Amino acid sequence: MSNSVSTPGVAAGRLPAAAYRENFSDLHPAYDGHEAAVAADRCYFCHDAPCVTACPTSIDIPLFIRQIATGMPEAAAKTIFDQNILGGMCARVCPTETLCEEACVREAAEGKPVEIGRLQRFATDSLMAREGHPYVRAAPTGRRVAVVGAGPAGLACAHRLAMKGHDVRLFDARPKAGGLNEFGIASYKTVGGFAAREVDWLLEIGGITVELGRRLGDGLTLDALRADFDAVFLGIGLQGVNALRAEGEETGHVRDAVDFIAELRQASDLSSLPVGRHVVVIGGGMTAVDAAVQARLLGAEEVALVYRRGRSRMNASRFEQDLAASKGVRIVTNARPVAVIGNGAVREVEFAHTEDGPDGLRDAGETFRLRADQVFRAIGQRLDGAPEGLEIAGGKIAVTGPGRTGMAGVWAGGDCAAGGDDLTVTAVAEGRDAAEDIHAALS
Ligand SMILES: Cc1cc2nc3c(=O)[nH]c(=O)nc-3n(C[C@H](O)[C@H](O)[C@H](O)COP(=O)(O)OP(=O)(O)OC[C@H]3O[C@@H](n4cnc5c(N)ncnc54)[C@H](O)[C@@H]3O)c2cc1C
Ligand code: SF4
């Protein structure tokens, strides 16, 4: 007998094949030429445009929208890529509702911004569909730079350095490049293997040698890289996951949300992925929302996302919260897990109600239980395995200016570096800016 949404426990194949295709299709389908022209027409091409200031990579948004409006999408793409070489991915995954589109004057005036993200995707997709790469390398400098981590920060850094004529060796611990673009971002934001295609396209610049399955700290040391290369950039992201600190956390079917998402992103057949009938996700950020929504899309009958504070304190944007609610995820706020209950496998999770007091969060004195066949931890990631000798600030690698660490010849950027939001676009900006600084230092 085949499984369904009401099959008890954790089971694969809860949905008919067509439902998986539909559930995991593109969240914001691409514009066609006419739709893009209409959307571009809404832009006022503001002087001192607030949308540009709100973009961490400072893309000249009015310029690229004008280029689309005048029928030059490939020139528009070049405007974007000059600032953000992962502009294709950022067009899909940026929380534009809290960045450029929130700042758009038409959002303030009418509550409906120019759809900058979708226009960016239209432009970047147009150019990426063409043969060849839009940038050529400068004359070789003879300088060699090691970039550790092939996520957005490392890729942006490597591309900019290669453009400047340096030789780049890009190391990553995983078997595939892309970082969380490949292993983390929700499937419905980046469909059709886009992350891998974007990496291939970026590498067409030349001058970047990729070494996969090479982990810093595992036969590869920072001292050796500093001795062999003229500069080192670290873009190693956040590999650790915070514990729940709830009794019984080791019970079966309690796992890290990032592992579940990585498995989902790499699955060739979504119907083979087991998911609980009753799923509880603990956390309040993008990872929590992505795990909760994708659990629902895989056929979980009930998914509750439980966050310890109020909705306004959730790291997930209002758009993400509404997306979760629209997919049937129940959002429970002001509750923290105290115990995972089950004999071998989780059956229930006990929570304590919380309230914000003058001395921070405190228990309100009442508890409740939620049914759970599967629990996902999504209460934040932390830096693991930073090389010794680097100064750490707030749990991340301390940097000044464009990613300079306290160690000569070593830069860092993206999620692993202190300061900045943990966003794809911020990682790209930091990788790019560190590359410019490395170039200046080597010139
Ligand atoms: C589930 C999830 C969903 C997200 N969704 C969004 C979203 O929708 N929009 C958004 O803007 N942001 C999102 N983010 C955040 C975004 O993915 C990150 O901010 C971004 O990927 C950071 O880029 P990075 O290059 O610093 O690190 P990563 O993308 O983490 O890349 C780091 C790379 O370093 C490699 N590495 C690590 N340690 C070593 C080592 N010791 N040696 C060699 N290689 C190593 C890793 O294998 C990895 O490839 C999400 C994050 C998660 C976890
Ligand atoms: S703020 Fe809005 S209207 Fe003004 S330039 Fe930016 S996208 Fe166009």
Coordinates of C-alpha atoms in Angstrom, one line a residue, residues 113-325:
P113 CA 7.3 48.7 -5.2
V114 CA 8.9 48.3 -8.6
E115 CA 9.6 44.5 -8.8
I116 CA 13.4 45.0 -8.8
G117 CA 14.2 41.4 -8.1
R118 CA 12.2 40.0 -10.9
L119 CA 13.5 42.6 -13.3
Q120 CA 17.1 41.7 -12.3
R121 CA 16.3 38.0 -13.0
F122 CA 15.0 38.9 -16.4
A123 CA 18.2 40.8 -17.3
T124 CA 20.7 38.3 -15.9
D125 CA 18.9 35.3 -17.4
S126 CA 19.0 37.0 -20.8
L127 CA 22.7 37.4 -20.7
M128 CA 23.5 34.1 -19.1
A129 CA 21.5 32.3 -21.9
R130 CA 24.1 33.6 -24.4
E131 CA 27.2 31.7 -25.3
G132 CA 30.4 32.8 -23.6
H133 CA 31.3 34.9 -20.6
P134 CA 30.9 38.7 -20.5
Y135 CA 34.3 39.5 -18.8
V136 CA 37.8 39.0 -19.9
R137 CA 40.8 38.7 -17.7
A138 CA 43.5 41.4 -17.3
A139 CA 47.1 40.5 -18.3
P140 CA 48.5 37.9 -15.9
T141 CA 50.1 39.4 -12.8
G142 CA 52.0 36.3 -11.8
R143 CA 50.4 36.5 -8.3
R144 CA 48.6 33.6 -6.7
V145 CA 45.7 33.7 -4.3
A146 CA 44.1 30.9 -2.3
V147 CA 40.3 31.2 -1.7
V148 CA 38.9 28.8 0.9
G149 CA 35.2 28.2 0.6
A150 CA 33.3 28.2 -2.8
G151 CA 30.1 29.8 -1.5
P152 CA 28.9 33.2 -2.6
A153 CA 31.7 35.0 -0.8
G154 CA 34.5 32.8 -2.1
L155 CA 33.1 32.7 -5.7
A156 CA 32.6 36.5 -5.8
C157 CA 36.2 37.0 -4.5
A158 CA 37.7 34.4 -6.9
H159 CA 35.9 35.9 -9.9
R160 CA 37.1 39.5 -9.1
L161 CA 40.7 38.4 -8.5
A162 CA 40.7 36.4 -11.7
M163 CA 39.4 39.4 -13.6
K164 CA 42.3 41.4 -12.3
G165 CA 44.7 38.9 -13.7
H166 CA 45.6 36.9 -10.6
D167 CA 45.7 33.1 -10.5
V168 CA 43.2 31.7 -8.0
R169 CA 43.1 28.3 -6.4
L170 CA 39.6 27.8 -4.9
F171 CA 39.3 25.1 -2.2
D172 CA 36.1 23.7 -0.8
A173 CA 35.4 20.8 1.6
R174 CA 32.2 19.7 -0.2
P175 CA 32.1 17.6 -3.4
K176 CA 30.3 20.5 -5.2
A177 CA 30.9 24.2 -5.3
G178 CA 28.3 26.9 -4.6
G179 CA 28.1 26.7 -0.8
L180 CA 24.6 27.3 0.5
N181 CA 23.4 28.3 -3.0
E182 CA 23.8 24.6 -3.8
F183 CA 23.1 23.1 -0.4
G184 CA 20.9 25.5 1.5
I185 CA 18.6 27.9 -0.3
A186 CA 15.0 26.6 -0.6
S187 CA 14.5 24.5 -3.8
Y188 CA 11.5 26.6 -5.0
K189 CA 13.7 29.7 -5.1
T190 CA 16.4 28.3 -7.3
V191 CA 14.9 25.6 -9.6
G192 CA 16.4 23.6 -12.5
G193 CA 20.0 23.3 -11.2
F194 CA 20.5 27.1 -11.5
A195 CA 23.1 27.2 -8.7
A196 CA 25.4 24.7 -10.5
R197 CA 24.9 26.4 -13.8
E198 CA 25.8 29.8 -12.3
V199 CA 29.0 28.4 -10.9
D200 CA 30.0 26.9 -14.3
W201 CA 29.2 30.2 -16.0
L202 CA 31.2 32.2 -13.4
L203 CA 34.2 29.9 -13.8
E204 CA 34.3 30.6 -17.6
I205 CA 36.3 33.7 -16.8
G206 CA 39.3 31.4 -16.5
G207 CA 42.2 31.6 -14.1
I208 CA 40.3 29.8 -11.3
T209 CA 41.3 26.3 -10.4
V210 CA 38.8 24.5 -8.2
E211 CA 39.8 21.8 -5.7
L212 CA 36.8 20.1 -4.2
G213 CA 36.8 17.8 -1.2
R214 CA 39.7 19.9 0.3
R215 CA 39.0 21.0 3.8
L216 CA 41.0 23.6 5.6
G217 CA 42.2 21.9 8.8
D218 CA 42.2 18.5 7.3
G219 CA 45.7 18.2 5.7
L220 CA 45.4 21.7 4.4
T221 CA 46.6 24.4 6.9
L222 CA 46.5 28.1 6.9
D223 CA 50.2 28.3 7.5
A224 CA 50.9 26.2 4.4
L225 CA 48.5 28.4 2.3
R226 CA 50.2 31.6 3.5
A227 CA 53.5 30.1 2.6
D228 CA 52.4 29.0 -0.9
F229 CA 50.2 31.9 -2.0
D230 CA 50.5 35.7 -2.0
A231 CA 47.2 36.1 -0.2
V232 CA 44.5 34.0 1.3
F233 CA 40.7 34.7 1.5
L234 CA 38.5 32.7 3.9
G235 CA 34.8 32.3 3.0
I236 CA 34.1 29.2 5.0
G237 CA 30.6 30.2 6.2
L238 CA 29.0 28.8 9.4
Q239 CA 29.3 25.0 9.6
G240 CA 28.1 24.4 13.2
V241 CA 24.5 24.3 14.4
N242 CA 23.3 25.4 17.8
A243 CA 21.9 22.8 20.2
L244 CA 18.3 23.0 21.5
R245 CA 19.4 22.6 25.1
A246 CA 16.2 20.6 25.7
E247 CA 16.0 17.3 27.6
G248 CA 15.9 14.3 25.2
E249 CA 17.4 16.2 22.3
E250 CA 19.2 13.0 21.2
T251 CA 15.9 11.1 20.6
G252 CA 15.5 9.6 17.1
H253 CA 14.1 11.8 14.2
V254 CA 15.4 15.0 15.8
R255 CA 17.9 16.6 13.3
D256 CA 19.4 19.8 12.1
A257 CA 17.2 21.7 9.6
V258 CA 20.3 22.5 7.4
D259 CA 21.0 18.8 6.9
F260 CA 17.4 18.1 5.9
I261 CA 17.5 21.0 3.5
A262 CA 20.9 19.9 2.0
E263 CA 19.5 16.4 1.5
L264 CA 16.4 17.8 -0.2
R265 CA 18.5 20.1 -2.5
Q266 CA 20.6 17.1 -3.6
A267 CA 17.8 14.6 -4.1
S268 CA 17.2 13.5 -7.6
D269 CA 13.7 12.1 -6.6
L270 CA 11.8 14.1 -4.0
S271 CA 9.4 11.3 -3.4
S272 CA 12.2 9.2 -1.9
L273 CA 12.7 11.7 0.9
P274 CA 11.1 10.6 4.2
V275 CA 9.1 13.3 6.2
G276 CA 7.1 13.2 9.3
R277 CA 3.3 13.2 9.5
H278 CA 3.6 15.8 12.4
V279 CA 6.6 18.0 12.0
V280 CA 7.9 20.5 14.5
V281 CA 10.5 23.1 13.5
I282 CA 12.2 25.1 16.2
G283 CA 13.6 28.5 15.2
G284 CA 12.5 31.9 13.7
G285 CA 14.9 32.6 10.8
M286 CA 15.0 31.7 7.1
T287 CA 16.3 28.2 7.8
A288 CA 13.3 27.5 10.0
V289 CA 10.8 28.8 7.5
D290 CA 12.5 26.9 4.6
A291 CA 12.5 23.6 6.6
A292 CA 8.9 24.1 7.6
V293 CA 7.6 25.0 4.2
Q294 CA 9.5 22.2 2.4
A295 CA 8.3 19.7 5.0
R296 CA 4.8 20.7 4.1
L297 CA 5.6 20.6 0.4
L298 CA 6.9 17.0 0.8
G299 CA 3.5 16.0 2.3
A300 CA 3.7 16.5 6.1
E301 CA 0.2 16.7 7.3
E302 CA 0.9 19.2 10.1
V303 CA 3.9 21.5 10.5
A304 CA 4.4 23.8 13.4
L305 CA 7.2 26.4 13.5
V306 CA 7.9 27.3 17.1
Y307 CA 9.8 30.5 18.0
R308 CA 10.8 31.6 21.5
R309 CA 9.8 35.3 21.0
G310 CA 7.1 37.3 19.3
R311 CA 6.6 37.5 15.5
S312 CA 8.2 40.9 15.2
R313 CA 11.4 39.5 16.6
M314 CA 11.6 36.7 14.0
N315 CA 14.6 36.9 11.7
A316 CA 12.5 35.6 8.8
S317 CA 10.9 38.5 7.0
R318 CA 7.2 39.2 7.0
F319 CA 7.1 37.9 3.4
E320 CA 8.7 34.6 4.5
Q321 CA 6.3 34.3 7.5
D322 CA 3.4 34.9 5.2
L323 CA 4.8 32.3 2.7
A324 CA 4.9 29.8 5.5
A325 CA 1.4 30.5 6.6

